PDB file of C-alpha atoms in Angstrom:
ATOM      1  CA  UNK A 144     109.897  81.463  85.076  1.00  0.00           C
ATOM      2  CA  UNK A 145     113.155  82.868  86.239  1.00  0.00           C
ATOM      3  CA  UNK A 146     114.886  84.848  83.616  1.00  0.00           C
ATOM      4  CA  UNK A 147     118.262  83.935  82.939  1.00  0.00           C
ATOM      5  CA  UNK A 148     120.907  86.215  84.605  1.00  0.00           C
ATOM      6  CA  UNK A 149     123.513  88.207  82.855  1.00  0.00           C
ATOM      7  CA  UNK A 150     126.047  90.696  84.148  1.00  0.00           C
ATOM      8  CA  UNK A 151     123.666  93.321  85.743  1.00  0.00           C
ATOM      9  CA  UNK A 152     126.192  95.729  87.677  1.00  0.00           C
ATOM     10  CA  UNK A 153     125.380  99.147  88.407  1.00  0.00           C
ATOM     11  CA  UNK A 154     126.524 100.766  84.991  1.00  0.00           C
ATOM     12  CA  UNK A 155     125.276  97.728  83.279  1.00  0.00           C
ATOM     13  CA  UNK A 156     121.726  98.649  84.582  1.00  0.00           C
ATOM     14  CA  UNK A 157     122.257 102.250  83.526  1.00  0.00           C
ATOM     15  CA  UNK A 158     123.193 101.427  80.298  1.00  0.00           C
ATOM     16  CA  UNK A 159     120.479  98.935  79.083  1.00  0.00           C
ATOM     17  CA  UNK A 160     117.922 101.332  81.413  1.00  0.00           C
ATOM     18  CA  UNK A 161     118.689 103.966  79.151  1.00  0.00           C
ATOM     19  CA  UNK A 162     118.855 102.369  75.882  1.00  0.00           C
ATOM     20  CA  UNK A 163     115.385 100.914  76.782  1.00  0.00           C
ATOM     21  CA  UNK A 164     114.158 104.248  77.577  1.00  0.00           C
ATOM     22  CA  UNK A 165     115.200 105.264  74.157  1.00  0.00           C
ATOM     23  CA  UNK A 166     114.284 102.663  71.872  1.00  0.00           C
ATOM     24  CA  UNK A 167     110.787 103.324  73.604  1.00  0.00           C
ATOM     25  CA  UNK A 168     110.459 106.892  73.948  1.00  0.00           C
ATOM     26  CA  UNK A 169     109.551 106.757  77.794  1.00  0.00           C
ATOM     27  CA  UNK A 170     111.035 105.439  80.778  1.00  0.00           C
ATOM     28  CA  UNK A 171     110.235 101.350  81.716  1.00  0.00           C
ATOM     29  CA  UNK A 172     106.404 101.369  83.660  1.00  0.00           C
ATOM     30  CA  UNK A 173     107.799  99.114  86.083  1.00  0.00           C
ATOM     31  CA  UNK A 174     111.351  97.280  87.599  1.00  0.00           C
ATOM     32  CA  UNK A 175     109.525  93.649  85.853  1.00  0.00           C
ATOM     33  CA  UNK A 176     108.967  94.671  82.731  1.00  0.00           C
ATOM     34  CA  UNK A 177     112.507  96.264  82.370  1.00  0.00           C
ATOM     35  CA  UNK A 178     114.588  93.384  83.804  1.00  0.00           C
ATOM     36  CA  UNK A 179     112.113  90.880  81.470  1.00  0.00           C
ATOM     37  CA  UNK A 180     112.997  93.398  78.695  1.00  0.00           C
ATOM     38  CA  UNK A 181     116.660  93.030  79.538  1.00  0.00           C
ATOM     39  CA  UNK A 182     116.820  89.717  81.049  1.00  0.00           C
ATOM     40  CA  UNK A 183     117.990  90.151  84.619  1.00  0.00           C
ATOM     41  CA  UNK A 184     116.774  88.690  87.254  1.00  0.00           C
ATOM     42  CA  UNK A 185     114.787  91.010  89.764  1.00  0.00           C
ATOM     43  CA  UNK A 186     116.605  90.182  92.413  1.00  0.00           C
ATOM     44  CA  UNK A 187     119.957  91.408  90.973  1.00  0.00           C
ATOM     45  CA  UNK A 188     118.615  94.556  89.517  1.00  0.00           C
ATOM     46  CA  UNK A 189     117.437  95.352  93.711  1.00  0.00           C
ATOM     47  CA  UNK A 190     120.934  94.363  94.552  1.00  0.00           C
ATOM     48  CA  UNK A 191     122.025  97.598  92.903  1.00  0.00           C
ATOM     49  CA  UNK A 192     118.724  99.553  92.849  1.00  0.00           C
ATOM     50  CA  UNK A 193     115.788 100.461  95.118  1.00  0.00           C
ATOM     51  CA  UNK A 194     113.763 101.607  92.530  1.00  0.00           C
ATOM     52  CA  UNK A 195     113.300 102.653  89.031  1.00  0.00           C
ATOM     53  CA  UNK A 196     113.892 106.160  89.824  1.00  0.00           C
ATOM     54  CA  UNK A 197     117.013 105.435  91.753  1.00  0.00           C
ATOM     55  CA  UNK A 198     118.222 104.966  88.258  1.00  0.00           C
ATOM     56  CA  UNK A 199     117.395 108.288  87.355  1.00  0.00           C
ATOM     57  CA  UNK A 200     118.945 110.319  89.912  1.00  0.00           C
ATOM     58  CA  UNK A 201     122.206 107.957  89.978  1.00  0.00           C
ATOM     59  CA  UNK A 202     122.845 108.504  85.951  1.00  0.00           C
ATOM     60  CA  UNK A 203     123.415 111.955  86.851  1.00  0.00           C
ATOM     61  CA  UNK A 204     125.292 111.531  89.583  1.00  0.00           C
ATOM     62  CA  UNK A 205     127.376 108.982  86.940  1.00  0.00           C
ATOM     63  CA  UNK A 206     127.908 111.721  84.895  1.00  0.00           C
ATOM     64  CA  UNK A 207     129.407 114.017  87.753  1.00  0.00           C
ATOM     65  CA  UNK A 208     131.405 111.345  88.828  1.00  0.00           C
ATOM     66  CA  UNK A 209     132.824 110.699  85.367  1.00  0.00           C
ATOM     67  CA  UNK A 210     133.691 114.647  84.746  1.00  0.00           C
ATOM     68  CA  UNK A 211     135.627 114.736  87.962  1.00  0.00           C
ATOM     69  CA  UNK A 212     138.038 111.725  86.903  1.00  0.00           C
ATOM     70  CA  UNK A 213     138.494 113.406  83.771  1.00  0.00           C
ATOM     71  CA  UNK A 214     139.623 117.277  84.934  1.00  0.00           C
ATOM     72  CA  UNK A 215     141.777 115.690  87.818  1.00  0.00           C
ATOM     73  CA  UNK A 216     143.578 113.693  85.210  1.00  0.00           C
ATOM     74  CA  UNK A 217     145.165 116.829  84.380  1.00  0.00           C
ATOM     75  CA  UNK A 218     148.328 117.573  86.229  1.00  0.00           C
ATOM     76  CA  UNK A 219     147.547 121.201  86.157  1.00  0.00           C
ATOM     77  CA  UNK A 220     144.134 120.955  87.316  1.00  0.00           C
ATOM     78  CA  UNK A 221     144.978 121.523  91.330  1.00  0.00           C
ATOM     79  CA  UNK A 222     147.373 124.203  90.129  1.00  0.00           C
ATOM     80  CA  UNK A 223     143.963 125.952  88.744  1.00  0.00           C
ATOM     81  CA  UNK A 224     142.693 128.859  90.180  1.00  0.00           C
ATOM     82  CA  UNK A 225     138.906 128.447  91.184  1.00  0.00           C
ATOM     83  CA  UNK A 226     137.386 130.168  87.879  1.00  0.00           C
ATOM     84  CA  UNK A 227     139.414 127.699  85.852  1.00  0.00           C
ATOM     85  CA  UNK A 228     138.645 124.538  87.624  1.00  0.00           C
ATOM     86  CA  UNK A 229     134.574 125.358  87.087  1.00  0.00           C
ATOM     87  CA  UNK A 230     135.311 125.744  83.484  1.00  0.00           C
ATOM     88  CA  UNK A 231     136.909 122.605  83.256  1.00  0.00           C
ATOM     89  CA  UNK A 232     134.304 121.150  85.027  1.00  0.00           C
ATOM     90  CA  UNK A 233     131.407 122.962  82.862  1.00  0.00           C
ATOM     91  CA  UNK A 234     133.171 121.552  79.562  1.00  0.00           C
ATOM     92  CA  UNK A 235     133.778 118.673  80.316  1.00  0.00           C
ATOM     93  CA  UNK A 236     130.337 118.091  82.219  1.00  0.00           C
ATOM     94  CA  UNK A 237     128.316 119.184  78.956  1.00  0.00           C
ATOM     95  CA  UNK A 238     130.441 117.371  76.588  1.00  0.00           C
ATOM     96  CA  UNK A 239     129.546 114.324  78.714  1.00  0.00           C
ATOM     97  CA  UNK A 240     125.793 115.303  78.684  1.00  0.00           C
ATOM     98  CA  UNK A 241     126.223 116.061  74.405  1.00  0.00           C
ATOM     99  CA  UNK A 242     127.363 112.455  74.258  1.00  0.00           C
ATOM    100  CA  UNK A 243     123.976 111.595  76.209  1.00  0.00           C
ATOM    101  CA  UNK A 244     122.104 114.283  74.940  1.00  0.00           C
ATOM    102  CA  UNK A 245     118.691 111.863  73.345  1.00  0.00           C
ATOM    103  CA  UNK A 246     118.542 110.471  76.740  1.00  0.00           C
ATOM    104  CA  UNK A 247     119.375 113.989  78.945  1.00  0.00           C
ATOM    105  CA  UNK A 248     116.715 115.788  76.656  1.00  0.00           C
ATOM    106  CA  UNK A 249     114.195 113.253  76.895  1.00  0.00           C
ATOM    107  CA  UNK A 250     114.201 112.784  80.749  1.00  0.00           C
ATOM    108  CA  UNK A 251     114.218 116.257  81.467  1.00  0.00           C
ATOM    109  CA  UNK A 252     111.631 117.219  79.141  1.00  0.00           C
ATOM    110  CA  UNK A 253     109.388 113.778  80.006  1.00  0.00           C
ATOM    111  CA  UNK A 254     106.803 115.340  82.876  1.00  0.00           C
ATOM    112  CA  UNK A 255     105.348 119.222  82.412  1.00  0.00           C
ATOM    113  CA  UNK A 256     106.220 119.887  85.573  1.00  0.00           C
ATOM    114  CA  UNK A 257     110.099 120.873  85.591  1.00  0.00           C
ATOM    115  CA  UNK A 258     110.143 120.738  89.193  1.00  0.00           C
ATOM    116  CA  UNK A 259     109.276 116.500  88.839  1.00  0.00           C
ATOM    117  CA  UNK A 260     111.625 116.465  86.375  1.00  0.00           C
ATOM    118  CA  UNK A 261     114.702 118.235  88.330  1.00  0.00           C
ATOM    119  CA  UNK A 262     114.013 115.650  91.230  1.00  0.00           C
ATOM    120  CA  UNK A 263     116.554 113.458  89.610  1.00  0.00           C
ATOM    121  CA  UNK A 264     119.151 115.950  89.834  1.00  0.00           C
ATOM    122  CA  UNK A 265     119.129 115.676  93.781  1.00  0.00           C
ATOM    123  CA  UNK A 266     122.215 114.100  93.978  1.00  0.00           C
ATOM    124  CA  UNK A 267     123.965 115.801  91.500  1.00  0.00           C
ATOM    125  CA  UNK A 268     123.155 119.372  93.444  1.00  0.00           C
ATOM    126  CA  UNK A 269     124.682 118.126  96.757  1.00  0.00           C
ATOM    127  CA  UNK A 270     128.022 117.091  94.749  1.00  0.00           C
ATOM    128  CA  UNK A 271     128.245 120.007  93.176  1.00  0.00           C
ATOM    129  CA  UNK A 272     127.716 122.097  96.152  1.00  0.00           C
ATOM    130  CA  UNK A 273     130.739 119.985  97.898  1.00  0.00           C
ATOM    131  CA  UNK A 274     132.842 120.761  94.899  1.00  0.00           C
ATOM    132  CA  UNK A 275     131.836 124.572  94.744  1.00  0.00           C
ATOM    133  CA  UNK A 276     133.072 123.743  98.844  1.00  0.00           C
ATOM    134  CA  UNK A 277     136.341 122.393  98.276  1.00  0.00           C
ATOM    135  CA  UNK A 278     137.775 124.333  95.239  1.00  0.00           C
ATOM    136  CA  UNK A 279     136.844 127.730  96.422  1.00  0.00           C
ATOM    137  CA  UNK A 280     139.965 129.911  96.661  1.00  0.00           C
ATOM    138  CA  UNK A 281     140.532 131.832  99.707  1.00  0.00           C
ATOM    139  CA  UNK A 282     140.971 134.888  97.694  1.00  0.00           C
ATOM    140  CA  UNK A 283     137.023 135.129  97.086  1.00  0.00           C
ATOM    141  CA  UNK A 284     136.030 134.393 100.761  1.00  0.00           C
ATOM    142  CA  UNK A 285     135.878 136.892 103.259  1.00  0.00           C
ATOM    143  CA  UNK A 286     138.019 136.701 106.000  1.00  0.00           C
ATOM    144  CA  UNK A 287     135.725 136.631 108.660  1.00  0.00           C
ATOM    145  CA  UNK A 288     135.175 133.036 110.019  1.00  0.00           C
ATOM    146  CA  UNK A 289     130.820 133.006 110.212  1.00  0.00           C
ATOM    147  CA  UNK A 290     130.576 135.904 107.554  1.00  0.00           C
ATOM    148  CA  UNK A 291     132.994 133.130 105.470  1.00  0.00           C
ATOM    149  CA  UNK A 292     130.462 130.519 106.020  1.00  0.00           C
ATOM    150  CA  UNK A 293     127.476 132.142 105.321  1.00  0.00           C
ATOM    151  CA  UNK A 294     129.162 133.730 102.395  1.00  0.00           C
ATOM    152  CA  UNK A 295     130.078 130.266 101.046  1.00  0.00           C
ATOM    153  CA  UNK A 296     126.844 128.427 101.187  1.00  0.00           C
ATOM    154  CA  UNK A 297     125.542 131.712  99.543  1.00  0.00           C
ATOM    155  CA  UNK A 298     127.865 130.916  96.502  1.00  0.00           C
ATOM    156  CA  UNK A 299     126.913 127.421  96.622  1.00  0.00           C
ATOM    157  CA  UNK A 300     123.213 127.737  96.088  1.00  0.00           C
ATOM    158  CA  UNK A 301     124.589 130.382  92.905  1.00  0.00           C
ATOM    159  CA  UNK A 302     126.726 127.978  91.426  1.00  0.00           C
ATOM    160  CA  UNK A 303     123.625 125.718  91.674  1.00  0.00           C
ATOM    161  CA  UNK A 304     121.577 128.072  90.003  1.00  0.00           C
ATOM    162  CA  UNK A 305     124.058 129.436  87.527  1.00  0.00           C
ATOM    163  CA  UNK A 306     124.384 125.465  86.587  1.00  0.00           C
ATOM    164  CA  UNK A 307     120.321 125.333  86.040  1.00  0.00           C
ATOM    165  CA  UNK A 308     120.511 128.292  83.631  1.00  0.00           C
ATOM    166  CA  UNK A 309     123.202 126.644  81.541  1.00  0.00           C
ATOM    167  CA  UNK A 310     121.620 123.611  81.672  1.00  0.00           C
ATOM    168  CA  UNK A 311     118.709 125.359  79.809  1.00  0.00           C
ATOM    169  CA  UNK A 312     120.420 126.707  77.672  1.00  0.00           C
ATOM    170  CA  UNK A 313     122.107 123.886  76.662  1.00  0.00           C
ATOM    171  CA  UNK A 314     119.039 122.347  76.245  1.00  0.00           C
ATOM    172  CA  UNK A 315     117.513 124.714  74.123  1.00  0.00           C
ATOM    173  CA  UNK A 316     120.685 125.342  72.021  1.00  0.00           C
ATOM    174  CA  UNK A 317     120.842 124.385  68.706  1.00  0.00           C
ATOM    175  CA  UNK A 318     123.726 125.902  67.258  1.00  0.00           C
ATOM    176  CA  UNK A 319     126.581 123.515  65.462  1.00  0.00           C
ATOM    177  CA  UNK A 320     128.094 121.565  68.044  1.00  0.00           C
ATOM    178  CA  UNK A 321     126.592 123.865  70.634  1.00  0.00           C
ATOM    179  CA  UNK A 322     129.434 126.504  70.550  1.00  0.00           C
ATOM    180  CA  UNK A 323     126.508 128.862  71.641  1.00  0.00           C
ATOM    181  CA  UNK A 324     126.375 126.976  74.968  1.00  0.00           C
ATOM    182  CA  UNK A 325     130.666 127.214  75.187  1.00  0.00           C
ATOM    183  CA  UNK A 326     130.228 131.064  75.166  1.00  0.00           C
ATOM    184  CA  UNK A 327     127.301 131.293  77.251  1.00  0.00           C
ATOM    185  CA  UNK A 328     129.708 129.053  79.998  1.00  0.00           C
ATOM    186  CA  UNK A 329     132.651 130.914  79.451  1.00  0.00           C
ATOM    187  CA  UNK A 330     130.671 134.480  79.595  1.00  0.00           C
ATOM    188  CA  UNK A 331     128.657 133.678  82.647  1.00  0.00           C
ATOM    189  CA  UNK A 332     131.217 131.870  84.623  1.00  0.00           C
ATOM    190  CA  UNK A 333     133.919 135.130  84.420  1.00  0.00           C
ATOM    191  CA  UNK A 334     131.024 137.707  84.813  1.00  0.00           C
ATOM    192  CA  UNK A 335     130.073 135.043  88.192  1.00  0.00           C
ATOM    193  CA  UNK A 336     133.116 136.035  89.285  1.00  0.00           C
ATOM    194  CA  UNK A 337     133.654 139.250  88.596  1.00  0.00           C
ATOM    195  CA  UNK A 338     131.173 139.971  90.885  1.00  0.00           C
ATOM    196  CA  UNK A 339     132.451 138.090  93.701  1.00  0.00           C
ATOM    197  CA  UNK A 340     134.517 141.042  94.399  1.00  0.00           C
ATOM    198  CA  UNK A 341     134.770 140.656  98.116  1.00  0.00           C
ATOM    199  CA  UNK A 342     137.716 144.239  98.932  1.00  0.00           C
ATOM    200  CA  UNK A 343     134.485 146.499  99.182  1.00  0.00           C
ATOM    201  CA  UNK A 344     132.521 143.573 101.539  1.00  0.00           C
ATOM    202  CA  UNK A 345     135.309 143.195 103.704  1.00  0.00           C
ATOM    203  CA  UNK A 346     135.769 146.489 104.615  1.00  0.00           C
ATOM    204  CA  UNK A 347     132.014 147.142 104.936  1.00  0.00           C
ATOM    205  CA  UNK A 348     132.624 144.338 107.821  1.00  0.00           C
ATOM    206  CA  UNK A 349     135.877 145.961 109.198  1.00  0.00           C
ATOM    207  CA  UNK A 350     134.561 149.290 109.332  1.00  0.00           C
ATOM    208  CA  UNK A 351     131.230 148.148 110.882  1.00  0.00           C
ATOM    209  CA  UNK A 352     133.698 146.392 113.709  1.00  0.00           C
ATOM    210  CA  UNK A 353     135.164 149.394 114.488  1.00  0.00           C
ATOM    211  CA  UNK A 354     132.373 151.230 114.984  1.00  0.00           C
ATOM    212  CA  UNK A 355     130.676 148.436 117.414  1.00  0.00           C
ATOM    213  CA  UNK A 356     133.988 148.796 119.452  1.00  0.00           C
ATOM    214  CA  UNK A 357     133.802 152.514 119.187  1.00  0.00           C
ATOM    215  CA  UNK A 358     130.340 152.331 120.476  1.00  0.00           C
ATOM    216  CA  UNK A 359     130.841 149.670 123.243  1.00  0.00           C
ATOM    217  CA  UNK A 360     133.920 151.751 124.877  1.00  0.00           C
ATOM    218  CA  UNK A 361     131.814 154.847 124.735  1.00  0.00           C
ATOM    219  CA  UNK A 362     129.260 152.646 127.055  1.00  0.00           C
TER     220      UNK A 362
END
């Protein structure tokens, strides 16, 4: 028999997808049992999803979203330079997990291989790669056009990494209101970029210039 539908949009799914995976302890074993739990119809849950894991990866990707209307509704934020706009971003991104944190802990502790369980964060990796793209100031590129670009999906694959680690150690922290995890953002964010102290680089690539035109006109 069909079931009888209710409002099953996107974030609706998401919301009653996570709730069930809470109230059970572990995810739904299949898309009937969770729209039978839920009462959807099937065939509205596949309008919005392919799968159950679909759900997965596009919670976190709901989060992301969410953090970026948030920072930009700050005047100041495109003012920021690109230090400051990751912080905002970190903040705000792990208060939004801390709201979610039953649900972020349990899916990314659910399989004992972490590399099955950071599957889900596919999507978010690409947007935050794009973002890492777009707020980067110039002042921390070189100025060399393909050195830029290499340089730039170098810091990329960092920032994804450097999110990884704080994401562990978010998950791990349990200090009151996880101030621990506000320090360890705010320490390894400015020490990130102290070290993206580019003077000595381009100069290395200026000087090396010179000396392949010194070498060519000696030819």
């Amino acid at each position: 028999m069909a079931t009888t539908n209710i409002n099953s949009d996107k974030e609706n799914i998401i919301s009653m997808y996570m709730d069930y995976t809470l109230e059970n302890s572990k995810k739904p074993a299949s898309v009937y049992l969770f729209t039978k739990a839920n009462n959807i119809n099937e065939a509205d849950f596949y309008k919005e999803f392919g799968t159950l894991e679909a759900i997965d990866k596009e919670i976190f990707s709901l989060f992301f979203s969410k953090t970026i209307d948030l920072i930009k509704k700050d005047p100041a934020f495109t003012a920021y330079e690109t230090k400051n706009k990751l912080l905002s971003f970190y903040f705000t991104f792990f208060e939004m997990l801390t709201m979610n944190r039953s649900y972020v802990s349990l899916t990314l502790k659910e399989h004992k291989n972490m590399l099955k369980n950071l599957s889900q964060l596919a999507p978010l990796r690409k947007e935050l790669k794009k973002f890492i793209g777009e707020n980067m100031d110039d002042t921390y590129l070189l100025k060399h056009e393909k050195a830029q670009d290499i340089q730039l999906k170098g810091l990329q694959e960092s920032a994804w990494i450097q999110f990884l680690l704080t994401l562990k150690f978010w998950l791990d922290d349990d200090s009151a209101g996880f101030e621990k995890t506000d320090i360890y953002i705010e320490k390894s964010v400015k020490l990130s970029f102290e070290l993206m102290n580019i003077a000595p680089i381009d100069s290395l690539i200026d000087f090396g210039k010179f000396l392949f035109k010194e070498k060519i006109q000696k030819m």
